[in-house]
Amino acid sequence: MINNLLQSIHRVIALSDDEINVVKSLFKEKVYQKGDFFLADGQVCKHAGFIEKGLIRYYINDDGEEKTYEFGKENDFVCNYESFLPQVPSTKIIQALEDCVVWQISFADLQVFYQSVAGGERFGRIVIEQVFIQLLNALGSLYTDTPEQRYLKLLKEHPDLQQRVSQYHIASYVGVKPQSLSRIRKRIFSMK
C-alpha cells in the first residue's frame, strides 16, 4: 500500500522506476496501535513518516496538562522536525489516536533519499515548508483567535475529525476545558 506515499511524492517531483525502487527500499511500514507513541516526551525523533491509515495527535505535556496543538491523518506526513533534524530530545509528543499504518524513514535513510532521488531534496524542502506554514498558522490562531473561532476553523478545515477525535482532545486543541467546549458547541449549533 505504499502507493499513496508514491502518489504524494509524484505530486511534487517525478520519479523514475529506479527511484521508485529506492523509495520502496527506504520507507518501512510500521503499525501503531491506538495509544502508541510515534514519539514520546524526551525521545529523539528518529523517523519521519507518511500516514497511510489512521489518526495521530501532536501535544505538549505542560505540568501534567496535555495541550494538543495539531492532528495528522491519512496522507499527512508525521514528524517533530525540531527534534528530527538536529537529532535532539523532543519536548513534543506524537501519539496514535486510532490504529495507524505509517510508512517511516530514518534520518540516515532520508539522507540517502536526498542523494539517490533527483528531486529528493526539493521534495523534502517543500514538505518542510508546508509543515512550517501550518505551524505558523496554528501559532497565529492560538494568539489571535478565540476558542470559538479555533473550534469553527477546526470544523471547516477538518470536518471529519469531529467524528474521529474525542471531545477531550478537541477541547485541548481549542484551548478550553471540555465543559467550555460543550457550551461553545451549544452556542454554535443553536444559531443554525
XYZ file of N, CA, C and O in Angstrom:
768
model
N 0.821 -1.209 0.000
C 0.000 0.000 0.000
C 0.861 1.267 0.000
O 0.410 2.325 0.373
N 2.100 1.140 -0.405
C 2.984 2.297 -0.455
C 2.578 3.259 -1.577
O 3.131 4.339 -1.715
N 1.558 2.876 -2.351
C 1.135 3.688 -3.495
C 0.718 5.098 -3.101
O 0.989 6.052 -3.837
N 0.055 5.277 -1.944
C -0.347 6.627 -1.531
C 0.871 7.506 -1.271
O 0.877 8.687 -1.605
N 1.904 6.936 -0.676
C 3.145 7.680 -0.458
C 3.766 8.051 -1.801
O 4.159 9.203 -2.007
N 3.834 7.090 -2.713
C 4.407 7.370 -4.033
C 3.616 8.449 -4.758
O 4.200 9.346 -5.385
N 2.280 8.409 -4.656
C 1.446 9.439 -5.287
C 1.716 10.808 -4.667
O 1.756 11.823 -5.364
N 1.892 10.840 -3.355
C 2.179 12.103 -2.672
C 3.512 12.682 -3.154
O 3.627 13.890 -3.390
N 4.503 11.827 -3.312
C 5.799 12.281 -3.827
C 5.650 12.737 -5.277
O 6.175 13.780 -5.670
N 4.900 11.965 -6.086
C 4.697 12.297 -7.506
C 4.005 13.642 -7.698
O 4.190 14.280 -8.742
N 3.225 14.085 -6.734
C 2.562 15.395 -6.861
C 3.582 16.533 -6.860
O 3.290 17.635 -7.302
N 4.769 16.240 -6.320
C 5.795 17.275 -6.184
C 6.948 17.068 -7.168
O 7.428 18.023 -7.775
N 7.392 15.824 -7.304
C 8.528 15.523 -8.190
C 8.231 14.255 -8.989
O 7.455 13.410 -8.557
N 8.876 14.134 -10.126
C 8.768 12.914 -10.931
C 9.734 11.873 -10.374
O 10.806 12.215 -9.851
N 9.339 10.606 -10.455
C 10.197 9.510 -10.006
C 10.401 8.526 -11.151
O 9.436 8.102 -11.780
N 11.635 8.162 -11.391
C 11.922 7.106 -12.366
C 11.614 5.759 -11.708
O 11.401 5.678 -10.491
N 11.619 4.700 -12.500
C 11.388 3.365 -11.937
C 12.451 3.018 -10.892
O 12.139 2.448 -9.845
N 13.692 3.380 -11.165
C 14.766 3.115 -10.200
C 14.527 3.898 -8.903
O 14.755 3.384 -7.804
N 14.074 5.137 -9.048
C 13.817 5.958 -7.860
C 12.627 5.427 -7.064
O 12.621 5.485 -5.832
N 11.632 4.886 -7.757
C 10.505 4.259 -7.056
C 11.024 3.098 -6.204
O 10.626 2.932 -5.045
N 11.943 2.330 -6.762
C 12.530 1.224 -6.007
C 13.338 1.725 -4.808
O 13.338 1.089 -3.748
N 13.998 2.873 -4.965
C 14.726 3.474 -3.844
C 13.739 3.833 -2.729
O 13.963 3.514 -1.555
N 12.630 4.482 -3.085
C 11.611 4.850 -2.096
C 11.095 3.597 -1.389
O 11.012 3.551 -0.161
N 10.786 2.568 -2.165
C 10.269 1.327 -1.586
C 11.269 0.668 -0.647
O 10.884 0.037 0.332
N 12.552 0.829 -0.926
C 13.560 0.209 -0.074
C 13.837 1.017 1.195
O 14.243 0.455 2.213
N 13.614 2.331 1.146
C 13.965 3.193 2.285
C 12.820 3.380 3.279
O 13.057 3.528 4.480
N 11.588 3.418 2.807
C 10.441 3.606 3.702
C 9.963 2.250 4.199
O 9.744 1.336 3.409
N 9.817 2.121 5.506
C 9.394 0.865 6.135
C 8.003 1.041 6.737
O 7.713 2.048 7.382
N 7.163 0.031 6.537
C 5.815 0.071 7.101
C 5.877 -0.223 8.598
O 6.540 -1.162 9.029
N 5.195 0.591 9.370
C 5.125 0.400 10.826
C 3.674 0.566 11.252
O 3.006 1.515 10.834
N 3.201 -0.342 12.078
C 1.832 -0.294 12.581
C 1.872 0.198 14.028
O 2.651 -0.304 14.842
N 1.057 1.193 14.315
C 0.900 1.715 15.676
C -0.522 1.418 16.127
O -1.475 1.698 15.398
N -0.653 0.877 17.312
C -1.976 0.650 17.893
C -2.452 1.956 18.530
O -1.639 2.811 18.924
N -3.746 2.099 18.670
C -4.314 3.268 19.339
C -3.633 3.418 20.699
O -3.538 2.462 21.470
N -3.125 4.617 20.971
C -2.446 4.895 22.235
C -0.938 4.783 22.163
O -0.235 5.298 23.035
N -0.409 4.112 21.131
C 1.047 4.007 20.974
C 1.638 5.374 20.654
O 0.966 6.241 20.096
N 2.912 5.519 20.973
C 3.611 6.776 20.709
C 4.509 6.644 19.484
O 5.342 5.746 19.416
N 4.316 7.533 18.532
C 5.273 7.697 17.441
C 6.517 8.366 18.017
O 7.635 8.068 17.629
N 6.280 9.262 18.984
C 7.365 9.977 19.659
C 6.925 10.310 21.075
O 5.900 10.957 21.272
N 7.700 9.862 22.055
C 7.400 10.156 23.456
C 8.219 11.360 23.919
O 9.239 11.718 23.313
N 7.775 11.974 24.992
C 8.453 13.129 25.579
C 9.890 12.735 25.938
O 10.131 11.710 26.565
N 10.846 13.549 25.501
C 12.245 13.308 25.831
C 12.980 12.386 24.868
O 14.205 12.280 24.933
N 12.270 11.727 23.968
C 12.928 10.880 22.964
C 13.445 11.746 21.820
O 12.901 12.811 21.546
N 14.462 11.244 21.145
C 14.903 11.865 19.902
C 14.020 11.314 18.787
O 13.800 10.104 18.712
N 13.501 12.190 17.952
C 12.664 11.756 16.828
C 13.575 11.099 15.793
O 14.367 11.776 15.143
N 13.461 9.784 15.654
C 14.348 9.016 14.781
C 13.785 8.825 13.377
O 14.497 8.370 12.493
N 12.484 9.116 13.188
C 11.843 8.852 11.903
C 10.935 10.006 11.487
O 10.357 10.683 12.329
N 10.809 10.162 10.180
C 9.738 10.949 9.585
C 8.813 9.914 8.968
O 9.261 8.827 8.581
N 7.530 10.207 8.903
C 6.606 9.208 8.391
C 5.518 9.798 7.521
O 5.319 11.015 7.477
N 4.837 8.905 6.835
C 3.688 9.233 5.999
C 2.541 8.359 6.490
O 2.671 7.131 6.545
N 1.429 8.989 6.865
C 0.304 8.244 7.431
C -0.522 7.639 6.305
O -1.183 8.350 5.556
N -0.468 6.329 6.212
C -1.271 5.579 5.235
C -2.704 5.457 5.738
O -3.657 5.622 4.996
N -2.831 5.166 7.032
C -4.149 4.947 7.638
C -4.069 5.362 9.091
O -3.078 5.101 9.764
N -5.112 6.033 9.559
C -5.183 6.368 10.977
C -5.084 7.846 11.277
O -5.069 8.694 10.381
N -5.013 8.130 12.568
C -5.058 9.494 13.076
C -4.091 9.628 14.240
O -4.044 8.760 15.115
N -3.328 10.708 14.241
C -2.398 10.981 15.341
C -2.653 12.380 15.885
O -3.315 13.199 15.241
N -2.126 12.610 17.072
C -2.172 13.978 17.597
C -0.784 14.367 18.069
O 0.015 13.540 18.496
N -0.513 15.658 17.966
C 0.710 16.258 18.474
C 0.319 17.023 19.731
O -0.636 17.796 19.712
N 1.068 16.833 20.807
C 0.750 17.601 22.002
C 1.980 17.823 22.867
O 3.031 17.222 22.658
N 1.812 18.714 23.818
C 2.835 19.054 24.800
C 2.276 18.704 26.172
O 1.089 18.933 26.433
N 3.109 18.162 27.032
C 2.721 17.918 28.414
C 3.225 19.099 29.234
O 4.422 19.258 29.444
N 2.292 19.940 29.662
C 2.620 21.151 30.415
C 2.254 20.927 31.873
O 1.098 21.117 32.270
N 3.226 20.489 32.678
C 2.998 20.186 34.104
C 1.793 19.274 34.303
O 0.918 19.547 35.130
N 1.727 18.201 33.528
C 0.658 17.219 33.668
C -0.581 17.506 32.839
O -1.459 16.660 32.733
N -0.664 18.684 32.261
C -1.809 19.018 31.409
C -1.412 18.850 29.944
O -0.426 19.428 29.483
N -2.177 18.028 29.227
C -1.910 17.789 27.816
C -2.507 18.916 26.986
O -3.692 19.225 27.113
N -1.666 19.506 26.145
C -2.113 20.592 25.274
C -1.881 20.171 23.830
O -0.745 20.143 23.352
N -2.975 19.822 23.150
C -2.925 19.366 21.766
C -2.760 20.569 20.850
O -3.482 21.554 20.973
N -1.799 20.475 19.921
C -1.619 21.596 19.010
C -1.801 21.229 17.540
O -1.830 22.114 16.687
N -1.952 19.934 17.232
C -2.187 19.559 15.826
C -2.647 18.117 15.756
O -2.434 17.332 16.673
N -3.289 17.790 14.648
C -3.687 16.421 14.333
C -3.095 16.063 12.978
O -2.863 16.937 12.147
N -2.872 14.791 12.756
C -2.414 14.301 11.462
C -3.249 13.091 11.087
O -3.600 12.286 11.957
N -3.559 12.975 9.808
C -4.403 11.863 9.356
C -3.881 11.352 8.025
O -2.804 11.748 7.579
N -4.665 10.494 7.389
C -4.262 9.872 6.145
C -3.690 10.902 5.173
O -4.231 11.974 5.006
N -2.579 10.506 4.551
C -1.872 11.291 3.533
C -1.146 12.511 4.087
O -0.699 13.371 3.318
N -1.004 12.590 5.406
C -0.188 13.635 6.032
C 1.170 13.042 6.397
O 1.286 11.853 6.682
N 2.171 13.902 6.434
C 3.470 13.491 6.946
C 3.476 13.727 8.452
O 2.821 14.645 8.948
N 4.206 12.897 9.168
C 4.266 12.995 10.623
C 5.730 13.017 11.055
O 6.534 12.199 10.608
N 6.056 14.001 11.885
C 7.425 14.135 12.370
C 7.471 15.321 13.337
O 6.644 16.231 13.251
N 8.429 15.299 14.246
C 8.739 16.501 15.010
C 10.091 16.974 14.479
O 11.140 16.504 14.914
N 10.047 17.870 13.513
C 11.249 18.274 12.806
C 12.247 18.985 13.713
O 13.447 18.911 13.469
N 11.781 19.653 14.765
C 12.725 20.347 15.640
C 13.558 19.363 16.454
O 14.610 19.722 16.979
N 13.131 18.116 16.552
C 13.925 17.050 17.156
C 14.631 16.226 16.086
O 15.794 15.841 16.236
N 13.929 15.954 14.988
C 14.426 15.066 13.924
C 15.652 15.646 13.215
O 16.650 14.944 13.024
N 15.579 16.889 12.799
C 16.672 17.457 12.002
C 17.977 17.577 12.792
O 19.013 17.126 12.307
N 17.960 18.140 14.014
C 19.227 18.200 14.764
C 19.500 16.940 15.600
O 20.543 16.830 16.235
N 18.520 15.999 15.616
C 18.629 14.767 16.403
C 18.853 15.077 17.888
O 19.809 14.604 18.509
N 17.934 15.876 18.440
C 17.964 16.220 19.873
C 16.659 15.761 20.524
O 15.649 15.555 19.841
N 16.650 15.583 21.859
C 15.429 15.134 22.542
C 14.255 16.082 22.297
O 14.411 17.294 22.225
N 13.069 15.482 22.202
C 11.848 16.225 21.902
C 11.115 16.643 23.169
O 11.081 15.899 24.139
N 10.513 17.808 23.108
C 9.595 18.236 24.172
C 8.153 18.054 23.714
O 7.231 18.354 24.456
N 7.972 17.594 22.482
C 6.649 17.356 21.913
C 6.375 15.852 21.909
O 7.296 15.044 21.888
N 5.109 15.500 21.886
C 4.678 14.107 21.905
C 3.775 13.870 20.696
O 2.936 14.717 20.374
N 3.957 12.716 20.055
C 3.110 12.337 18.921
C 2.529 10.965 19.241
O 3.272 10.004 19.441
N 1.187 10.903 19.306
C 0.502 9.683 19.748
C -0.592 9.282 18.768
O -1.298 10.134 18.222
N -0.746 7.971 18.587
C -1.807 7.445 17.723
C -3.142 7.533 18.451
O -3.276 7.046 19.567
N -4.118 8.178 17.817
C -5.481 8.231 18.361
C -6.341 7.103 17.802
O -7.428 6.835 18.312
N -5.874 6.490 16.731
C -6.511 5.325 16.122
C -5.385 4.357 15.758
O -4.216 4.745 15.750
N -5.731 3.135 15.435
C -4.729 2.238 14.872
C -4.209 2.886 13.596
O -4.993 3.403 12.785
N -2.897 2.900 13.420
C -2.275 3.611 12.298
C -1.320 2.704 11.531
O -0.643 1.859 12.115
N -1.256 2.949 10.229
C -0.213 2.379 9.387
C 0.598 3.564 8.873
O 0.045 4.484 8.257
N 1.893 3.550 9.164
C 2.776 4.660 8.819
C 3.960 4.114 8.026
O 4.569 3.116 8.409
N 4.273 4.778 6.925
C 5.496 4.484 6.177
C 6.547 5.430 6.713
O 6.414 6.641 6.574
N 7.569 4.889 7.373
C 8.533 5.781 8.000
C 9.941 5.557 7.457
O 10.271 4.493 6.959
N 10.726 6.624 7.576
C 12.093 6.629 7.087
C 12.981 7.207 8.179
O 12.614 8.186 8.838
N 14.134 6.589 8.383
C 15.071 7.081 9.403
C 15.786 8.326 8.891
O 15.784 8.620 7.687
N 16.410 9.029 9.815
C 17.171 10.226 9.450
C 18.273 9.864 8.449
O 18.446 10.546 7.437
N 19.005 8.778 8.721
C 20.089 8.362 7.827
C 19.548 7.982 6.452
O 20.128 8.362 5.415
N 18.429 7.246 6.415
C 17.856 6.851 5.123
C 17.282 8.040 4.372
O 17.249 8.043 3.138
N 16.842 9.062 5.084
C 16.360 10.266 4.403
C 17.501 10.939 3.653
O 17.312 11.459 2.556
N 18.691 10.894 4.238
C 19.856 11.469 3.556
C 20.151 10.679 2.269
O 20.491 11.257 1.234
N 19.973 9.348 2.324
C 20.139 8.505 1.134
C 19.080 8.875 0.100
O 19.378 8.980 -1.103
N 17.836 9.080 0.543
C 16.755 9.503 -0.357
C 17.151 10.795 -1.065
O 17.019 10.910 -2.288
N 17.660 11.772 -0.300
C 18.050 13.051 -0.890
C 19.140 12.873 -1.950
O 19.144 13.551 -2.971
N 20.067 11.960 -1.705
C 21.182 11.748 -2.634
C 20.787 10.884 -3.831
O 21.342 11.041 -4.914
N 19.841 9.974 -3.644
C 19.525 8.982 -4.677
C 18.370 9.370 -5.585
O 18.217 8.803 -6.664
N 17.532 10.289 -5.147
C 16.363 10.700 -5.923
C 16.621 12.120 -6.440
O 16.887 13.032 -5.650
N 16.544 12.276 -7.749
C 16.928 13.542 -8.386
C 16.269 14.756 -7.727
O 16.927 15.745 -7.438
N 14.972 14.707 -7.474
C 14.287 15.844 -6.863
C 14.047 15.649 -5.377
O 13.209 16.330 -4.786
N 14.780 14.738 -4.746
C 14.555 14.392 -3.344
C 14.670 15.565 -2.388
O 13.820 15.759 -1.523
N 15.734 16.341 -2.555
C 15.910 17.496 -1.665
C 14.807 18.533 -1.882
O 14.328 19.141 -0.928
N 14.394 18.709 -3.119
C 13.291 19.639 -3.407
C 12.015 19.162 -2.731
O 11.299 19.944 -2.113
N 11.735 17.864 -2.828
C 10.556 17.306 -2.179
C 10.612 17.543 -0.666
O 9.641 18.011 -0.066
N 11.756 17.257 -0.056
C 11.916 17.466 1.379
C 11.705 18.918 1.777
O 11.046 19.213 2.772
N 12.246 19.818 0.975
C 12.089 21.253 1.266
C 10.628 21.656 1.212
O 10.130 22.381 2.077
N 9.910 21.178 0.203
C 8.501 21.554 0.043
C 7.660 21.006 1.193
O 6.798 21.705 1.732
N 7.924 19.770 1.609
C 7.193 19.197 2.752
C 7.457 20.015 4.008
O 6.534 20.379 4.745
N 8.726 20.342 4.252
C 9.080 21.140 5.441
C 8.423 22.519 5.376
O 7.929 23.027 6.379
N 8.391 23.137 4.197
C 7.746 24.444 4.051
C 6.258 24.361 4.387
O 5.716 25.249 5.058
N 5.590 23.293 3.932
C 4.163 23.123 4.231
C 3.935 22.970 5.733
O 3.020 23.573 6.300
N 4.779 22.162 6.378
C 4.674 21.972 7.832
C 4.920 23.299 8.544
O 4.205 23.659 9.491
N 5.913 24.049 8.093
C 6.249 25.333 8.695
C 5.070 26.303 8.617
O 4.709 26.953 9.603
N 4.433 26.368 7.459
C 3.275 27.255 7.286
C 2.128 26.818 8.193
O 1.478 27.655 8.828
N 1.877 25.507 8.283
C 0.822 25.007 9.177
C 1.099 25.424 10.615
O 0.192 25.861 11.327
N 2.348 25.278 11.048
C 2.692 25.646 12.422
C 2.558 27.146 12.659
O 2.086 27.565 13.716
N 2.961 27.950 11.682
C 2.797 29.407 11.833
C 1.321 29.782 11.920
O 0.940 30.624 12.735
N 0.484 29.154 11.085
C -0.955 29.419 11.146
C -1.536 28.999 12.492
O -2.347 29.716 13.085
N -1.114 27.827 12.979
C -1.607 27.345 14.273
C -1.166 28.272 15.398
O -1.949 28.598 16.295
N 0.084 28.727 15.346
C 0.590 29.641 16.376
C -0.157 30.974 16.325
O -0.573 31.504 17.361
N -0.353 31.498 15.135
C -1.099 32.751 14.996
C -2.512 32.615 15.524
O -3.013 33.491 16.233
N -3.159 31.509 15.212
C -4.520 31.254 15.681
C -4.573 31.181 17.201
O -5.491 31.706 17.839
N -3.566 30.548 17.775
C -3.510 30.409 19.229
C -3.482 31.776 19.917
O -4.109 31.973 20.950
N -2.781 32.730 19.304
C -2.645 34.051 19.912
C -3.753 35.024 19.552
O -4.008 35.970 20.292
N -4.400 34.820 18.400
C -5.343 35.841 17.945
C -6.804 35.401 17.922
O -7.685 36.249 17.956
N -7.059 34.103 17.825
C -8.436 33.627 17.708
C -9.009 33.248 19.070
O -8.293 32.760 19.944
N -10.293 33.454 19.205
C -10.976 32.994 20.411
C -11.129 31.471 20.328
O -11.032 30.891 19.235
N -11.387 30.810 21.452
C -11.638 29.364 21.391
C -12.768 29.004 20.424
O -12.673 28.007 19.704
N -13.800 29.819 20.369
C -14.909 29.561 19.446
C -14.432 29.634 17.998
O -14.785 28.796 17.168
N -13.609 30.632 17.673
C -13.072 30.755 16.318
C -12.173 29.561 15.976
O -12.211 29.041 14.867
N -11.362 29.119 16.957
C -10.487 27.952 16.723
C -11.326 26.701 16.471
O -10.996 25.888 15.608
N -12.418 26.564 17.191
C -13.296 25.408 17.009
C -13.947 25.448 15.620
O -13.991 24.440 14.912
N -14.422 26.620 15.226
C -15.042 26.755 13.898
C -14.033 26.477 12.781
O -14.374 25.839 11.782
N -12.787 26.932 12.953
C -11.744 26.644 11.964
C -11.484 25.141 11.881
O -11.308 24.601 10.790
N -11.452 24.489 13.024
C -11.247 23.040 13.040
C -12.358 22.337 12.272
O -12.096 21.447 11.459
N -13.603 22.749 12.513
C -14.737 22.146 11.806
C -14.650 22.385 10.301
O -14.958 21.496 9.506
N -14.227 23.587 9.916
C -14.152 23.937 8.498
C -12.997 23.208 7.805
O -13.164 22.665 6.718
N -11.827 23.209 8.440
C -10.634 22.646 7.806
C -10.575 21.123 7.907
O -9.950 20.470 7.073
N -11.185 20.554 8.943
C -11.137 19.105 9.166
C -12.507 18.600 9.603
O -12.678 18.167 10.747
N -13.507 18.660 8.729
C -14.863 18.281 9.144
C -14.981 16.833 9.628
O -15.817 16.526 10.464
N -14.117 15.955 9.151
C -14.173 14.548 9.553
C -13.638 14.304 10.968
O -13.958 13.286 11.587
N -12.847 15.220 11.501
C -12.249 14.993 12.822
C -13.285 14.982 13.937
O -13.085 14.325 14.957
N -14.365 15.690 13.761
C -15.429 15.742 14.779
C -15.884 14.335 15.163
O -16.174 14.063 16.316
N -15.921 13.428 14.163
C -16.372 12.055 14.401
C -15.236 11.151 14.880
O -15.487 10.073 15.385
N -13.990 11.578 14.703
C -12.849 10.710 14.974
C -12.076 11.057 16.240
O -11.294 10.248 16.724
N -12.258 12.272 16.740
C -11.467 12.752 17.874
C -12.373 12.955 19.069
O -13.480 13.486 18.936
N -11.896 12.569 20.249
C -12.699 12.750 21.463
C -12.883 14.241 21.757
O -12.056 15.075 21.365
N -13.953 14.555 22.449
C -14.215 15.951 22.830
C -13.104 16.479 23.735
O -12.768 17.660 23.689
N -12.527 15.587 24.523
C -11.409 15.968 25.400
C -10.242 16.509 24.564
O -9.675 17.557 24.876
N -9.890 15.797 23.481
C -8.770 16.231 22.649
C -9.119 17.474 21.836
O -8.258 18.332 21.612
N -10.362 17.578 21.400
C -10.787 18.786 20.680
C -10.733 19.991 21.620
O -10.246 21.054 21.245
N -11.204 19.808 22.843
C -11.152 20.900 23.828
C -9.707 21.330 24.069
O -9.405 22.527 24.122
N -8.816 20.351 24.186
C -7.401 20.647 24.384
C -6.848 21.448 23.209
O -6.109 22.419 23.391
N -7.223 21.063 21.992
C -6.765 21.768 20.793
C -7.302 23.200 20.758
O -6.582 24.140 20.417
N -8.562 23.361 21.110
C -9.204 24.677 21.092
C -8.653 25.568 22.214
O -8.634 26.776 22.106
N -8.187 24.927 23.295
C -7.601 25.670 24.407
C -8.562 25.921 25.545
O -8.418 26.912 26.268
N -9.545 25.012 25.704
C -10.524 25.163 26.783
C -10.714 23.812 27.480
O -10.245 22.786 27.007
N -11.427 23.829 28.588
C -11.817 22.598 29.280
C -13.002 21.982 28.527
O -13.750 22.685 27.845
N -13.219 20.672 28.651
C -14.333 20.023 27.940
C -15.703 20.660 28.215
O -16.525 20.755 27.309
N -15.925 21.143 29.447
C -17.215 21.778 29.767
C -17.402 23.056 28.947
O -18.505 23.356 28.481
N -16.320 23.811 28.787
C -16.400 25.038 27.986
C -16.641 24.722 26.522
O -17.375 25.443 25.840
N -16.049 23.631 26.033
C -16.291 23.223 24.656
C -17.758 22.873 24.466
O -18.352 23.230 23.442
N -18.360 22.232 25.442
C -19.794 21.905 25.354
C -20.627 23.168 25.215
O -21.570 23.217 24.421
N -20.277 24.214 25.967
C -21.013 25.487 25.882
C -20.809 26.133 24.501
O -21.745 26.664 23.909
N -19.560 26.085 23.999
C -19.274 26.642 22.672
C -20.093 25.916 21.614
O -20.725 26.538 20.757
N -20.099 24.600 21.681
C -20.858 23.799 20.702
C -22.343 24.106 20.778
O -23.007 24.247 19.752
N -22.864 24.226 21.991
C -24.277 24.524 22.166
C -24.628 25.872 21.544
O -25.630 26.011 20.838
N -23.773 26.875 21.786
C -23.982 28.211 21.222
C -23.960 28.163 19.691
O -24.815 28.743 19.029
N -22.984 27.491 19.123
C -22.845 27.421 17.661
C -24.026 26.717 17.032
O -24.623 27.195 16.069
N -24.396 25.580 17.588
C -25.455 24.768 16.965
C -26.843 25.344 17.231
O -27.769 25.047 16.491
N -26.997 26.195 18.248
C -28.287 26.830 18.471
C -28.526 27.968 17.477
O -29.633 28.378 17.224
N -27.423 28.492 16.886
C -27.536 29.560 15.892
C -27.940 29.026 14.529
O -28.360 29.784 13.670
N -27.761 27.742 14.288
C -28.047 27.180 12.955
C -29.510 26.955 12.748
O -30.309 26.792 13.564
